[in-house]
C-alpha cells in the first residue's frame, strides 16, 4: 500500500514529470488543481508522514472540533446565483455562456473531473463542448483544437484538462489559449497582473479563487493575518499566495526546500496546503485556532469505492479537526468550489465579450 | 528636521500617490528602485523609528562587525565585463547597444539618477539617448517618445525615469514600452514569467537582480534559507520575493499590514528591506548572523553634501553592523549594482536582437 502514493518528481529539462509506478498510472493527483509542479530535482518533502493511511496519532484528542468549511453547500449557493445570471442573459440576449473542454487521452480521474464540470455546466445552464482527442495526439492536433475554440464565438471559456500526456508541451498548449477565454487564468500575463499591485487579471485562477471565497464567505479575516501556503505550483500554490497577499495577509510559501516546514506552518493563522502529499500536515503542524484549507486531493486505491479510489487531502483531518478553528474537508471542500469558480469565470467572460452588465 | 522624511501614502483610485510637504518636493525617494508603491490607504509602518536621524541606540554594541557587501566594487567588476562584451560586439558587428532614457520634468534627484546612468553607459561603451520632456507634458507626448524609441533599431533598452509627474498615467506609459526593450522588466508579462516555475522573463527587474547578484557573488547561500522582504512594490519588493523564491528560499513578504514585522524579520537568514523608510529596521529586527540587503535610499536634507541631501537606507546601519553577518551600505550597496544590472539587461537585449552570442 505504501508504494501507491509514494511519488517523486523529476525535472526533465524544463518539464517537471511525474515518476510513478505503472500500476497506478491512471489515478494520480487531481488535474485541475493540485499537483505540485514545482517540486524539482527529486527533492521530496522533509516529512515521513506521506502515507495515505491515517497515522497512528500521538496527538491527544480534545473535545474541540473545528468548524467545517462546507464547499458543497457554499458552491451550491454560488451556482444558484450563476444559474440566475445565465437565465437573465438568455432572456435578454438569447445567448448563454459556453465552455470548451479539451481532453487528451483517457485518464480515468480526468474523465471523472471533466464529467463533473460538464454536469456543473448543465446545472447552471452553461453550454459545454468537449473535444476528446486520443492519447497519442500530435502537438499540432491539440493546438488545432485550441485554435478552433479560440475562434468559436459561442465559446467564452476554454479549459484544457491537465495533465496532458507527457509527449505534449503543456506550456505551449496552455499558451495557445487566447487570453480572453483563459478561464483557468494560467497565462503568464494573467499571473503577472495578479501579482502586481493595481494589476487587473482578466481571470483569477479557479482554485486560488475558491480558497479566498471559502475564507471570506466563512467570515475569516485575511488582512494582517499570517498566511502560509504549502506548495508553489503555477496553478495553485503560487497564485494562491499572490491572492492572499493582495488581500493584505503576510504570506510565506513553504516548499520542498523549506528547512523546517512545521516551524513555519505553526505560525499560520491561515494555512493552505497544496502539496499533493496525503497526511503531510499533521495536527502539530497547525496553530491552535487556525483556519486550514486543504487543496490536496490525492487519489488512493480503495476498491470499496465506486471509482476504485478515494481522494485524500494533504491534511490529517482527524488530528487537524481538534486543533484548527475551521477546516475544509476532502472531498467536499475546495473541489466543488473550484468547479463553481470555473463556471463563474466562464460567465464573467461571456458578460465581458457580450458587454452584458 | 523630523518633518522632512515624514511621508504618508494615499491611494487615489488605482494610483498610489506620494503625499508630501511642498518644501521637499524635489528630493524624494529614489525613482529607480525604492518607493513602496504598495502602501495604501494611509496605512503606515507600525514603527516609530522612521526618523532619518540615527536613533539613540539602546542596543549594546559588540566587537562584531558585519562584512560589507560592497556594491561599488562588485559593480565595477561587472561593468568591466560588460565593457569587454560591448567592445567585442563593436568589433564583430560594428554596432554597440543603445539605451533610450525618457525623463519628464526636472526633479533634482531624477536628474542625478539619469546622469549616473548615462555616465555608466559611457563607461562601458553603451550609447545613450535622453529624451527630456517638460513637467507638464501631455500623456500623448510621453507615449510618442516611447513609441519613437520602440521603433528605433539603434535602441535596445528603454528606461522611463520614475516617478513621472502625477498627472501622467505611469502604468499606461510603462505598458507602452515594447516587451523586447523593457530592460526594467516592469511589464506584467515579464513579472508573470518571473513568478512562474519554468517561466522565462525577457528581463529580470534591475534592483531585484542586483540583490541576488550581491548575495550570490558574496557567497551567501539562498536555497532553503528563510528570506524576508520588507515592502511589496511592483518594482522592487514583489519581484525580489519572486526571484528569491526561484532560488528556493522560503520567502515571507512583510508590508504595512503585517501585524508584528519585527517578529517576522527576526527569523530571516536573508533580510531585504525595500520600504523606503529610513531606520525602519533596527538592530533588534535582525537575526544574529543574517545577511541584510538595504534597498532603501531615502534622500534627507543635508546642506553639507554637494547635492544638498544625502541618501539614507531603511536599515539603522550602526546597529545592524554589530548583529548581521553581512550588510550592504547606503549608498554604495544596491544602488550601483542596480545601474550595472540595467547595463547588463541592455547588453542582453542587444545581443538577443542581433543574434550575437
XYZ file of C-alpha atoms in Angstrom, chain A residues 14 16 37-38 40-41 43 171 186-189 191-193 195-200 223-226 232-234 238 241-242 245-255 257-259 263-264 267 269 287, chain B residues 14 16 37-38 40-41 43 171 186-189 191-193 195-200 223-226 232-234 238 241-242 245-255 257-259 263-264 267 269 287:
100
model
C 12.087 22.494 -18.465
C 8.617 18.552 -14.452
C 4.585 21.126 -10.364
C 7.331 22.929 -8.548
C 12.135 19.760 -8.726
C 15.206 17.533 -8.776
C 13.581 16.855 -3.807
C 3.163 25.146 -21.583
C -2.832 30.227 -16.278
C -1.446 32.701 -18.828
C 1.726 34.444 -17.549
C 0.184 37.830 -18.314
C -0.363 35.770 -13.322
C 1.699 38.951 -13.676
C -1.394 41.086 -13.298
C 0.944 39.547 -8.701
C 1.222 43.283 -9.266
C -0.452 45.837 -7.050
C -3.077 47.514 -9.208
C -2.885 44.758 -11.824
C -6.183 43.528 -13.181
C -5.979 41.225 6.203
C -2.975 41.352 8.511
C -3.045 37.631 9.229
C -0.138 35.272 8.815
C 4.230 26.675 -5.066
C 2.772 25.187 -8.212
C 1.965 27.609 -11.000
C 1.830 30.459 -6.409
C -0.065 33.160 -2.286
C -0.371 36.152 -4.621
C -1.126 38.925 -0.446
C -3.482 41.130 -2.399
C -5.873 40.606 0.498
C -3.112 42.009 2.750
C -2.102 38.818 4.504
C 1.543 38.346 5.449
C 2.313 35.372 3.252
C 5.001 32.710 3.428
C 5.332 29.924 0.892
C 6.584 26.601 2.152
C 8.030 24.216 -0.413
C 13.352 23.139 0.053
C 11.985 24.684 3.250
C 14.219 23.542 6.059
C 8.046 25.646 12.278
C 6.612 27.897 9.591
C 2.712 30.287 12.928
C -3.438 31.913 11.121
C -1.521 26.662 15.131
C -5.769 52.867 -8.771
C -0.808 55.368 -5.160
C 4.095 51.778 -4.180
C 2.052 49.281 -2.267
C -2.169 52.005 0.547
C -4.858 53.872 2.443
C -1.524 52.769 6.329
C 1.070 52.274 -15.778
C 8.156 46.023 -15.317
C 5.773 44.556 -17.888
C 3.160 42.245 -16.282
C 4.066 39.503 -18.744
C 6.541 39.619 -13.918
C 4.259 36.648 -14.644
C 7.118 34.750 -16.217
C 6.724 34.329 -10.869
C 6.006 31.036 -12.620
C 8.193 27.987 -12.274
C 9.719 27.401 -15.683
C 8.772 30.895 -16.842
C 11.431 32.771 -18.768
C 18.470 27.803 -1.219
C 16.493 26.624 1.794
C 17.101 29.818 3.750
C 14.418 31.955 5.317
C 5.933 44.708 -1.833
C 6.246 47.351 -4.518
C 5.820 46.173 -8.089
C 7.396 41.855 -5.256
C 10.459 37.971 -3.397
C 9.681 36.070 -6.609
C 11.702 32.019 -4.319
C 13.020 30.855 -7.654
C 16.335 30.454 -5.852
C 14.487 28.134 -3.435
C 14.420 30.383 -0.389
C 11.403 30.217 1.913
C 10.102 33.723 1.407
C 7.863 35.944 3.506
C 6.828 39.434 2.464
C 6.368 41.953 5.226
C 4.273 45.003 4.419
C -0.420 45.467 7.160
C 1.893 42.956 8.825
C 0.912 42.826 12.470
C 8.780 39.040 14.790
C 8.966 38.040 11.135
C 13.630 34.872 11.708
C 18.558 34.466 7.325
C 18.641 37.725 13.380
